[in-house]
mmCIF file of C-alpha atoms and ligand atoms in Angstrom:
data_model
loop_
_atom_site.group_PDB
_atom_site.id
_atom_site.type_symbol
_atom_site.label_atom_id
_atom_site.label_comp_id
_atom_site.label_asym_id
_atom_site.label_seq_id
_atom_site.Cartn_x
_atom_site.Cartn_y
_atom_site.Cartn_z
ATOM 1 C CA MET A 1 0.000 0.000 0.000
ATOM 2 C CA SER A 2 1.523 3.300 -0.972
ATOM 3 C CA SER A 3 -1.207 5.774 -1.853
ATOM 4 C CA CYS A 4 -3.171 8.206 0.293
ATOM 5 C CA ASN A 5 -6.787 7.290 1.122
ATOM 6 C CA ILE A 6 -7.771 10.936 0.589
ATOM 7 C CA CYS A 7 -5.746 12.419 -2.281
ATOM 8 C CA GLY A 8 -4.239 9.329 -3.917
ATOM 9 C CA GLU A 9 -0.675 10.707 -3.771
ATOM 10 C CA ASN A 10 2.272 8.640 -2.558
ATOM 11 C CA ILE A 11 2.555 8.171 1.184
ATOM 12 C CA ALA A 12 5.547 7.257 3.321
ATOM 13 C CA LYS A 13 5.960 5.048 6.356
ATOM 14 C CA VAL A 14 6.804 7.130 9.429
ATOM 15 C CA ILE A 15 6.318 4.788 12.379
ATOM 16 C CA ASP A 16 6.792 1.047 12.557
ATOM 17 C CA LEU A 17 4.622 -0.654 15.165
ATOM 18 C CA PRO A 18 5.634 -4.328 15.102
ATOM 19 C CA GLN A 19 3.335 -6.700 16.995
ATOM 20 C CA LEU A 20 0.985 -3.965 18.132
ATOM 21 C CA PRO A 21 -1.580 -5.497 20.532
ATOM 22 C CA PHE A 22 -5.341 -5.387 20.048
ATOM 23 C CA THR A 23 -7.386 -3.218 22.398
ATOM 24 C CA GLY A 24 -10.773 -3.050 24.044
ATOM 25 C CA GLU A 25 -11.293 -6.664 25.025
ATOM 26 C CA PHE A 26 -11.691 -8.124 28.490
ATOM 27 C CA ARG A 27 -12.006 -11.688 29.794
ATOM 28 C CA LYS A 28 -13.043 -13.492 32.931
ATOM 29 C CA PRO A 29 -9.998 -14.448 35.018
ATOM 30 C CA ASN A 30 -10.521 -18.170 34.357
ATOM 31 C CA GLU A 31 -10.504 -17.679 30.573
ATOM 32 C CA PRO A 32 -7.136 -18.196 28.836
ATOM 33 C CA ILE A 33 -5.040 -15.187 27.932
ATOM 34 C CA ASP A 34 -4.898 -14.329 24.219
ATOM 35 C CA LYS A 35 -1.789 -12.389 23.296
ATOM 36 C CA SER A 36 -2.442 -12.283 19.559
ATOM 37 C CA CYS A 37 -1.215 -9.065 17.977
ATOM 38 C CA ARG A 38 -0.484 -7.731 14.538
ATOM 39 C CA ASP A 39 2.311 -5.835 12.827
ATOM 40 C CA GLN A 40 1.222 -2.306 12.103
ATOM 41 C CA ALA A 41 2.682 0.907 10.680
ATOM 42 C CA PHE A 42 1.652 4.547 10.450
ATOM 43 C CA TYR A 43 1.909 6.288 7.081
ATOM 44 C CA TYR A 44 1.695 9.987 6.319
ATOM 45 C CA CYS A 45 0.847 11.933 3.172
ATOM 46 C CA GLU A 46 2.895 15.103 2.854
ATOM 47 C CA SER A 47 0.638 16.209 0.035
ATOM 48 C CA CYS A 48 -2.648 16.552 1.982
ATOM 49 C CA GLY A 49 -1.593 15.946 5.605
ATOM 50 C CA HIS A 50 -3.438 12.660 6.041
ATOM 51 C CA GLY A 51 -2.325 9.769 8.246
ATOM 52 C CA GLN A 52 -3.334 6.155 7.786
ATOM 53 C CA LEU A 53 -2.457 2.651 8.916
ATOM 54 C CA GLU A 54 -0.699 0.075 6.813
ATOM 55 C CA ASN A 55 -3.058 -2.740 7.785
ATOM 56 C CA SER A 56 -6.763 -2.292 8.235
ATOM 57 C CA ALA A 57 -8.404 -3.926 11.219
ATOM 58 C CA ARG A 58 -10.595 -6.974 10.856
ATOM 59 C CA PRO A 59 -14.189 -5.702 10.490
ATOM 60 C CA GLU A 60 -15.394 -7.848 13.376
ATOM 61 C CA ASP A 61 -12.865 -6.109 15.629
ATOM 62 C CA VAL A 62 -13.885 -2.681 14.411
ATOM 63 C CA TYR A 63 -17.561 -3.078 15.205
ATOM 64 C CA LYS A 64 -17.048 -4.815 18.496
ATOM 65 C CA ASP A 65 -14.543 -2.225 19.556
ATOM 66 C CA THR A 66 -16.431 0.719 18.164
ATOM 67 C CA TYR A 67 -19.457 -0.327 20.152
ATOM 68 C CA LEU A 68 -17.462 -0.483 23.355
ATOM 69 C CA PHE A 69 -15.732 2.811 22.688
ATOM 70 C CA ARG A 70 -18.840 4.814 22.037
ATOM 71 C CA SER A 71 -21.102 3.396 24.697
ATOM 72 C CA ALA A 72 -23.011 6.104 26.522
ATOM 73 C CA GLU A 73 -22.156 4.319 29.726
ATOM 74 C CA SER A 74 -18.759 5.943 29.586
ATOM 75 C CA LYS A 75 -18.712 9.334 31.277
ATOM 76 C CA THR A 76 -16.041 10.571 28.888
ATOM 77 C CA SER A 77 -18.067 9.630 25.817
ATOM 78 C CA ARG A 78 -21.282 11.165 27.255
ATOM 79 C CA SER A 79 -19.597 14.490 27.883
ATOM 80 C CA GLY A 80 -18.083 14.378 24.381
ATOM 81 C CA CYS A 81 -21.544 13.842 22.936
ATOM 82 C CA ASP A 82 -23.003 16.699 24.978
ATOM 83 C CA PHE A 83 -20.208 18.940 23.671
ATOM 84 C CA PHE A 84 -21.153 18.007 20.086
ATOM 85 C CA ILE A 85 -24.878 18.671 20.626
ATOM 86 C CA ASN A 86 -24.126 22.011 22.309
ATOM 87 C CA PHE A 87 -21.997 23.053 19.336
ATOM 88 C CA LEU A 88 -24.808 22.087 16.937
ATOM 89 C CA ARG A 89 -27.325 24.163 18.915
ATOM 90 C CA LEU A 90 -24.940 27.087 18.902
ATOM 91 C CA PHE A 91 -24.414 26.809 15.155
ATOM 92 C CA PHE A 92 -28.083 26.138 14.350
ATOM 93 C CA PRO A 93 -30.018 27.976 17.102
ATOM 94 C CA LYS A 94 -33.365 26.841 15.678
ATOM 95 C CA MET A 95 -32.215 23.286 14.822
ATOM 96 C CA SER A 96 -35.019 23.208 12.279
ATOM 97 C CA PHE A 97 -34.139 19.805 10.805
ATOM 98 C CA ASN A 98 -36.950 17.311 10.305
ATOM 99 C CA ARG A 99 -35.230 14.240 8.903
ATOM 100 C CA ILE A 100 -32.055 13.489 10.835
ATOM 101 C CA VAL A 101 -29.697 10.565 10.226
ATOM 102 C CA GLU A 102 -26.768 9.521 12.367
ATOM 103 C CA PHE A 103 -24.414 6.852 11.073
ATOM 104 C CA GLY A 104 -22.346 4.960 13.593
ATOM 105 C CA CYS A 105 -25.153 5.834 16.008
ATOM 106 C CA ASN A 106 -24.221 3.167 18.561
ATOM 107 C CA ASP A 107 -26.720 3.403 21.453
ATOM 108 C CA CYS A 108 -28.367 6.547 19.968
ATOM 109 C CA TYR A 109 -27.379 8.762 22.898
ATOM 110 C CA ALA A 110 -26.938 11.730 20.513
ATOM 111 C CA LEU A 111 -30.126 11.062 18.504
ATOM 112 C CA LYS A 112 -32.191 10.920 21.688
ATOM 113 C CA LYS A 113 -31.098 14.476 22.419
ATOM 114 C CA LEU A 114 -32.479 15.641 19.058
ATOM 115 C CA LYS A 115 -36.015 14.353 19.540
ATOM 116 C CA GLY A 116 -38.824 16.764 18.697
ATOM 117 C CA ALA A 117 -42.477 16.723 17.695
ATOM 118 C CA GLU A 118 -41.823 17.166 13.972
ATOM 119 C CA VAL A 119 -38.497 15.325 13.821
ATOM 120 C CA LYS A 120 -37.947 11.907 12.271
ATOM 121 C CA LEU A 121 -34.780 10.223 13.474
ATOM 122 C CA LEU A 122 -32.857 7.387 11.845
ATOM 123 C CA GLY A 123 -29.925 5.641 13.492
ATOM 124 C CA VAL A 124 -27.633 3.681 11.170
ATOM 125 C CA ASP A 125 -25.076 1.273 12.561
ATOM 126 C CA LEU A 126 -23.737 -2.140 11.588
ATOM 127 C CA ILE A 127 -23.883 -3.179 15.226
ATOM 128 C CA PHE A 128 -27.630 -3.584 14.611
ATOM 129 C CA ALA A 129 -27.072 -5.919 11.635
ATOM 130 C CA ASP A 130 -28.024 -8.962 13.681
ATOM 131 C CA LYS A 131 -30.567 -6.973 15.722
ATOM 132 C CA LYS A 132 -28.864 -8.126 18.922
ATOM 133 C CA ASN A 133 -28.186 -4.617 20.123
ATOM 134 C CA TYR A 134 -31.603 -3.330 19.153
ATOM 135 C CA ILE A 135 -32.658 -0.058 20.757
ATOM 136 C CA ASP A 136 -36.132 -0.144 22.241
ATOM 137 C CA ASP A 137 -37.226 3.359 21.303
ATOM 138 C CA SER A 138 -40.300 3.871 19.133
ATOM 139 C CA GLU A 139 -39.215 7.424 18.218
ATOM 140 C CA ILE A 140 -35.953 6.336 16.612
ATOM 141 C CA MET A 141 -35.850 4.212 13.458
ATOM 142 C CA ILE A 142 -32.895 1.854 13.174
ATOM 143 C CA ALA A 143 -31.035 0.550 10.124
ATOM 144 C CA GLY A 144 -28.435 -2.184 10.710
ATOM 145 C CA LYS A 145 -26.435 -1.312 7.594
ATOM 146 C CA SER A 146 -23.465 0.714 6.522
ATOM 147 C CA ILE A 147 -24.439 4.290 5.619
ATOM 148 C CA GLU A 148 -23.659 3.835 1.913
ATOM 149 C CA ASN A 149 -26.014 0.839 1.757
ATOM 150 C CA THR A 150 -28.918 2.477 3.572
ATOM 151 C CA ASP A 151 -31.991 3.241 1.456
ATOM 152 C CA PHE A 152 -33.328 6.512 2.933
ATOM 153 C CA SER A 153 -36.608 6.189 0.993
ATOM 154 C CA LEU A 154 -37.584 3.328 3.316
ATOM 155 C CA TYR A 155 -37.627 5.758 6.226
ATOM 156 C CA PHE A 156 -38.392 9.243 4.861
ATOM 157 C CA ASN A 157 -40.556 10.582 2.034
ATOM 158 C CA GLU A 158 -37.892 13.206 1.274
ATOM 159 C CA SER A 159 -34.104 13.267 1.449
ATOM 160 C CA PRO A 160 -32.707 13.648 4.986
ATOM 161 C CA ASP A 161 -31.931 17.296 5.770
ATOM 162 C CA PHE A 162 -29.241 16.583 8.337
ATOM 163 C CA VAL A 163 -26.746 13.694 8.428
ATOM 164 C CA PHE A 164 -24.077 13.373 11.064
ATOM 165 C CA SER A 165 -21.527 10.948 12.455
ATOM 166 C CA ARG A 166 -19.337 11.011 15.525
ATOM 167 C CA HIS A 167 -16.124 9.033 15.823
ATOM 168 C CA THR A 168 -16.953 6.821 12.870
ATOM 169 C CA MET A 169 -15.058 8.291 9.911
ATOM 170 C CA GLU A 170 -11.711 7.159 11.359
ATOM 171 C CA HIS A 171 -12.921 3.531 11.209
ATOM 172 C CA ILE A 172 -14.040 3.685 7.569
ATOM 173 C CA LEU A 173 -11.587 2.016 5.192
ATOM 174 C CA SER A 174 -12.476 3.953 2.023
ATOM 175 C CA PRO A 175 -13.657 7.403 3.087
ATOM 176 C CA ARG A 176 -13.749 8.798 -0.469
ATOM 177 C CA THR A 177 -16.079 6.087 -1.715
ATOM 178 C CA VAL A 178 -18.379 6.376 1.292
ATOM 179 C CA ILE A 179 -18.572 10.188 1.187
ATOM 180 C CA GLU A 180 -19.189 10.283 -2.574
ATOM 181 C CA LYS A 181 -21.968 7.706 -2.224
ATOM 182 C CA LEU A 182 -23.491 9.522 0.764
ATOM 183 C CA PHE A 183 -23.475 12.824 -1.113
ATOM 184 C CA SER A 184 -25.094 11.174 -4.145
ATOM 185 C CA MET A 185 -27.863 9.759 -1.924
ATOM 186 C CA THR A 186 -28.800 13.124 -0.385
ATOM 187 C CA SER A 187 -30.193 16.405 -1.681
ATOM 188 C CA GLU A 188 -28.255 19.570 -2.519
ATOM 189 C CA ASP A 189 -29.564 21.152 0.692
ATOM 190 C CA THR A 190 -28.621 18.390 3.103
ATOM 191 C CA ILE A 191 -26.301 19.571 5.867
ATOM 192 C CA PHE A 192 -23.650 17.256 7.325
ATOM 193 C CA ALA A 193 -21.657 17.214 10.546
ATOM 194 C CA PHE A 194 -18.661 14.982 11.219
ATOM 195 C CA GLU A 195 -16.651 14.518 14.377
ATOM 196 C CA PHE A 196 -13.392 12.560 14.406
ATOM 197 C CA PRO A 197 -10.046 12.551 16.218
ATOM 198 C CA CYS A 198 -7.864 15.253 14.657
ATOM 199 C CA LEU A 199 -4.337 14.281 13.631
ATOM 200 C CA ASP A 200 -3.134 17.866 14.163
ATOM 201 C CA ILE A 201 -3.989 17.632 17.879
ATOM 202 C CA LEU A 202 -2.577 14.106 18.223
ATOM 203 C CA LEU A 203 0.733 15.377 16.823
ATOM 204 C CA LYS A 204 0.650 18.625 18.783
ATOM 205 C CA ASN A 205 0.266 16.664 22.027
ATOM 206 C CA GLY A 206 2.536 13.790 20.973
ATOM 207 C CA ARG A 207 -0.219 11.266 21.731
ATOM 208 C CA PHE A 208 1.157 8.403 19.650
ATOM 209 C CA ASP A 209 -0.552 6.008 22.069
ATOM 210 C CA GLN A 210 -3.762 7.000 20.234
ATOM 211 C CA ILE A 211 -2.599 5.170 17.107
ATOM 212 C CA PHE A 212 -4.165 1.714 17.176
ATOM 213 C CA HIS A 213 -5.615 -0.936 14.889
ATOM 214 C CA GLN A 214 -9.226 0.262 14.864
ATOM 215 C CA HIS A 215 -8.471 3.796 13.717
ATOM 216 C CA VAL A 216 -7.513 3.245 10.102
ATOM 217 C CA ASN A 217 -7.627 6.909 9.043
ATOM 218 C CA TYR A 218 -6.140 9.925 10.839
ATOM 219 C CA TYR A 219 -7.635 13.098 9.367
ATOM 220 C CA SER A 220 -5.880 16.397 9.722
ATOM 221 C CA GLU A 221 -7.884 19.578 9.257
ATOM 222 C CA ALA A 222 -6.297 19.823 5.790
ATOM 223 C CA SER A 223 -6.980 16.255 4.690
ATOM 224 C CA PHE A 224 -10.618 16.375 5.775
ATOM 225 C CA LEU A 225 -11.121 19.665 3.902
ATOM 226 C CA LYS A 226 -9.560 18.024 0.861
ATOM 227 C CA LEU A 227 -11.935 15.047 1.191
ATOM 228 C CA MET A 228 -14.942 17.374 1.350
ATOM 229 C CA GLU A 229 -13.764 19.661 -1.427
ATOM 230 C CA ASP A 230 -13.076 16.799 -3.835
ATOM 231 C CA ALA A 231 -16.589 15.482 -3.169
ATOM 232 C CA GLY A 232 -18.065 18.913 -4.016
ATOM 233 C CA ALA A 233 -18.725 20.183 -0.513
ATOM 234 C CA GLU A 234 -17.420 22.928 1.745
ATOM 235 C CA VAL A 235 -16.870 23.290 5.457
ATOM 236 C CA ILE A 236 -19.063 26.065 6.881
ATOM 237 C CA GLY A 237 -18.190 25.713 10.545
ATOM 238 C CA SER A 238 -15.807 23.847 12.810
ATOM 239 C CA CYS A 239 -14.864 23.432 16.432
ATOM 240 C CA LYS A 240 -12.312 21.410 18.392
ATOM 241 C CA ASN A 241 -12.950 19.365 21.492
ATOM 242 C CA TRP A 242 -9.484 19.247 23.017
ATOM 243 C CA THR A 243 -10.530 17.046 25.921
ATOM 244 C CA LEU A 244 -12.157 14.205 23.954
ATOM 245 C CA TRP A 245 -9.453 12.527 21.877
ATOM 246 C CA GLY A 246 -8.517 15.922 20.442
ATOM 247 C CA ALA A 247 -11.609 15.800 18.253
ATOM 248 C CA LEU A 248 -12.518 18.053 15.349
ATOM 249 C CA ILE A 249 -16.174 18.767 14.532
ATOM 250 C CA VAL A 250 -16.958 20.107 11.058
ATOM 251 C CA ILE A 251 -20.255 21.291 9.566
ATOM 252 C CA VAL A 252 -20.463 20.743 5.821
ATOM 253 C CA ARG A 253 -22.746 21.623 2.953
ATOM 254 C CA LYS A 254 -22.648 20.825 -0.746
ATOM 255 C CA LYS A 255 -21.403 23.486 -3.117
ATOM 256 C CA GLY A 256 -23.912 22.743 -5.850
ATOM 257 C CA LYS A 257 -21.477 22.047 -8.618
ATOM 258 C CA LYS A 258 -17.998 20.657 -8.235
ATOM 259 C CA THR A 259 -15.103 23.059 -8.563
ATOM 260 C CA GLY A 260 -11.457 22.241 -9.174
ATOM 261 C CA SER A 261 -9.683 20.832 -6.178
ATOM 262 C CA ARG A 262 -7.659 23.261 -4.117
ATOM 263 C CA LYS A 263 -4.167 22.310 -3.022
ATOM 264 C CA TYR A 264 -3.828 22.186 0.738
ATOM 265 C CA ASN A 265 -0.485 22.463 2.382
ATOM 266 C CA ALA A 266 0.249 19.688 4.821
ATOM 267 C CA LEU A 267 1.072 21.071 8.224
ATOM 268 C CA ARG A 268 3.800 18.571 8.997
ATOM 269 C CA SER A 269 6.689 16.949 7.240
ATOM 270 C CA ILE A 270 7.471 13.259 7.667
ATOM 271 C CA ASN A 271 10.690 14.231 9.410
ATOM 272 C CA ASP A 272 8.774 16.445 11.828
ATOM 273 C CA ILE A 273 6.501 13.529 12.817
ATOM 274 C CA ALA A 274 9.455 11.164 13.203
ATOM 275 C CA ILE A 275 11.103 13.658 15.589
ATOM 276 C CA LYS A 276 7.866 13.959 17.591
ATOM 277 C CA TYR A 277 7.599 10.178 17.814
ATOM 278 C CA ALA A 278 11.192 9.887 19.068
ATOM 279 C CA LEU A 279 10.296 12.424 21.799
ATOM 280 C CA PHE A 280 7.245 10.354 22.737
ATOM 281 C CA GLN A 281 9.405 7.222 23.024
ATOM 282 C CA LYS A 282 11.809 9.161 25.243
ATOM 283 C CA GLN A 283 8.897 10.300 27.374
ATOM 284 C CA MET A 284 7.730 6.694 27.829
ATOM 285 C CA GLU A 285 11.274 5.757 28.816
ATOM 286 C CA ILE A 286 11.391 8.537 31.420
ATOM 287 C CA CYS A 287 8.005 7.446 32.779
ATOM 288 C CA GLY A 288 9.442 3.924 33.039
ATOM 289 C CA THR A 289 12.291 5.158 35.244
ATOM 290 C CA PHE A 290 9.720 6.476 37.759
ATOM 291 C CA MET A 291 7.846 3.148 37.632
ATOM 292 C CA ASN A 292 10.950 0.998 38.091
ATOM 293 C CA GLY A 293 11.904 0.218 41.622
ATOM 294 C CA SER A 294 8.448 0.867 43.068
ATOM 295 C CA GLU A 295 7.467 -2.002 45.310
ATOM 296 C CA ALA A 296 3.823 -0.925 45.363
ATOM 297 C CA LEU A 297 2.900 0.237 41.864
ATOM 298 C CA TYR A 298 -0.730 0.079 40.729
ATOM 299 C CA GLY A 299 -2.539 1.409 37.692
ATOM 300 C CA PHE A 300 -5.704 3.514 37.908
ATOM 301 C CA GLY A 301 -8.247 3.475 35.059
ATOM 302 C CA ALA A 302 -8.862 0.220 33.142
ATOM 303 C CA ALA A 303 -9.022 2.003 29.795
ATOM 304 C CA GLN A 304 -9.658 0.062 26.623
ATOM 305 C CA MET A 305 -6.390 1.452 25.239
ATOM 306 C CA LEU A 306 -4.244 0.132 28.108
ATOM 307 C CA PRO A 307 -2.573 -2.641 26.022
ATOM 308 C CA VAL A 308 -1.188 0.089 23.716
ATOM 309 C CA LEU A 309 0.143 2.082 26.687
ATOM 310 C CA LYS A 310 1.820 -1.094 27.942
ATOM 311 C CA TYR A 311 3.292 -1.590 24.459
ATOM 312 C CA HIS A 312 4.952 1.822 24.536
ATOM 313 C CA LEU A 313 6.040 1.691 28.197
ATOM 314 C CA GLY A 314 7.749 -1.657 27.658
ATOM 315 C CA GLU A 315 9.396 -3.626 30.481
ATOM 316 C CA SER A 316 8.550 -1.156 33.259
ATOM 317 C CA PHE A 317 4.893 -2.052 32.904
ATOM 318 C CA SER A 318 5.532 -5.475 34.452
ATOM 319 C CA ASN A 319 5.972 -3.704 37.836
ATOM 320 C CA LEU A 320 2.231 -3.062 37.959
ATOM 321 C CA LYS A 321 0.413 -5.268 40.478
ATOM 322 C CA TRP A 322 -3.234 -4.477 39.701
ATOM 323 C CA ILE A 323 -5.363 -1.931 37.896
ATOM 324 C CA PHE A 324 -8.006 -0.071 39.873
ATOM 325 C CA ASP A 325 -11.204 1.089 38.219
ATOM 326 C CA ASP A 326 -14.355 2.738 39.586
ATOM 327 C CA ASP A 327 -16.611 0.869 37.137
ATOM 328 C CA PRO A 328 -18.079 -2.069 39.108
ATOM 329 C CA ALA A 329 -18.710 -3.927 35.817
ATOM 330 C CA LYS A 330 -14.954 -4.163 35.219
ATOM 331 C CA ALA A 331 -13.990 -5.281 38.737
ATOM 332 C CA GLY A 332 -12.826 -8.906 38.708
ATOM 333 C CA LEU A 333 -12.145 -8.959 34.960
ATOM 334 C CA LYS A 334 -8.809 -9.088 33.178
ATOM 335 C CA TYR A 335 -7.734 -7.750 29.810
ATOM 336 C CA LYS A 336 -7.912 -10.367 27.102
ATOM 337 C CA ASN A 337 -4.197 -9.972 26.400
ATOM 338 C CA LEU A 338 -2.804 -8.965 29.825
ATOM 339 C CA ASP A 339 -2.359 -10.914 33.020
ATOM 340 C CA LEU A 340 -3.418 -8.069 35.268
ATOM 341 C CA LYS A 341 -6.361 -8.040 37.650
ATOM 342 C CA ILE A 342 -8.881 -5.167 37.643
ATOM 343 C CA CYS A 343 -10.091 -4.264 41.133
ATOM 344 C CA SER A 344 -12.425 -1.798 42.783
ATOM 345 C CA PRO A 345 -10.598 0.967 44.691
ATOM 346 C CA ASP A 346 -13.228 0.924 47.452
ATOM 347 C CA LYS A 347 -11.918 0.249 50.970
ATOM 348 C CA ILE A 348 -8.310 0.333 49.756
ATOM 349 C CA ASP A 349 -5.662 2.220 51.703
ATOM 350 C CA PHE A 350 -3.689 4.182 49.104
ATOM 351 C CA SER A 351 -1.279 5.874 51.503
ATOM 352 C CA LYS A 352 1.564 3.426 50.747
ATOM 353 C CA LYS A 353 0.792 2.929 47.068
ATOM 354 C CA ASP A 354 2.253 4.460 43.929
ATOM 355 C CA ILE A 355 -0.305 5.027 41.190
ATOM 356 C CA LEU A 356 0.280 5.103 37.446
ATOM 357 C CA LEU A 357 -2.440 6.949 35.578
ATOM 358 C CA THR A 358 -3.472 4.393 32.969
ATOM 359 C CA ALA A 359 -6.665 5.826 31.424
ATOM 360 C CA LEU A 360 -4.965 8.625 29.528
ATOM 361 C CA ASP A 361 -8.087 9.873 27.761
ATOM 362 C CA SER A 362 -9.859 10.456 31.068
ATOM 363 C CA SER A 363 -6.815 11.945 32.739
ATOM 364 C CA ARG A 364 -8.434 15.258 33.768
ATOM 365 C CA MET A 365 -11.237 13.495 35.576
ATOM 366 C CA LEU A 366 -8.877 10.926 37.055
ATOM 367 C CA MET A 367 -6.435 13.489 38.425
ATOM 368 C CA CYS A 368 -9.154 14.888 40.725
ATOM 369 C CA ARG A 369 -10.162 11.382 41.756
ATOM 370 C CA LEU A 370 -6.568 10.336 42.423
ATOM 371 C CA ALA A 371 -5.848 13.464 44.427
ATOM 372 C CA SER A 372 -8.785 12.607 46.691
ATOM 373 C CA LEU A 373 -7.404 9.078 47.265
ATOM 374 C CA ASN A 374 -4.064 10.602 48.235
ATOM 375 C CA PRO A 375 -1.627 7.853 47.165
ATOM 376 C CA ARG A 376 2.083 8.087 47.911
ATOM 377 C CA ARG A 377 2.965 9.060 44.330
ATOM 378 C CA ILE A 378 0.969 9.695 41.160
ATOM 379 C CA ILE A 379 2.856 8.946 37.938
ATOM 380 C CA ASN A 380 1.381 10.510 34.815
ATOM 381 C CA PRO A 381 2.769 9.187 31.512
ATOM 382 C CA LEU A 382 1.686 12.413 29.776
ATOM 383 C CA ASN A 383 2.983 15.954 29.972
ATOM 384 C CA VAL A 384 -0.150 17.363 28.408
ATOM 385 C CA MET A 385 -3.754 16.621 29.282
HETATM 386 ZN ZN1 ZN B 1 -3.022 12.718 0.739
#
């Protein structure tokens, strides 16, 4: 593979990630450990500023994982969704849409917030393909298909007037094909909103632990604009959510007729990213020196991404005795690929314990929580949060 998923130009390998572990899976302690992993690499397009993986994830992993990641049960994902809805209401004070579609709708937490007397809502998600995860809500119609294979005429008598997706575009293998099809299926007046992790913020914060198998595409502001422009659309509003995966929200409308594609300057060079990655590796090494030698080191936050953090921290991670997590559903479980118990922090004396912050995408919330538990030391793998 050597061409960009967005602009088709040549791309170059920047980061090798041999034997990168899978994420987001737990097991009961009596189930056998499964350490299967897969070689991976991160590629970058200097022409449009897009990042992408060498190997795409197995679809079954994507949907399983996507479902877990976007569950409304997670406090972080709920607040991210509220942020998105608030931005929409700010941008469209009247929110006068009548036929709204969300693809990658998961448990429909966002759609439920858009209910109204005159509003028809359609949630599209492959997790409903076998109807197992069916939402019991008579006000929301559900299609268990991919967005490009959804026949809107089965649900509305006119084209949808608003289509949105949150944290779905990064999982889609062929974004150009899907966007072109979606635009061809909708009217000239349909408005779109997309939210996805922004590569510019990932690079700015050096969060290379956010590169993992399920995110196949890493859009920069420039590469997403290029994707929209080439499909005959324009971005009319945007906003960043720095605290949820460094997400970018864009509002898009069609331009009527296609114009020539504009050349966007990539914000980074391959060399620039390689230097940033070397700094990240150094940072993980420094974190490891604080972990080494602790006789009472515990993790806090059983994040789905923990196997990737372990991957980057290397040997030092084996000093961890347990992982604490406030979610009672996780207590007693283990990660599918790690031999590390997850325990409830209730009734635990933290005064002689060292804590490694392990749920890096909830670090702001966790810092307050950890301060209240008052452990001996708190080790934060990140400099920025
Ligand atoms: Zn490109």
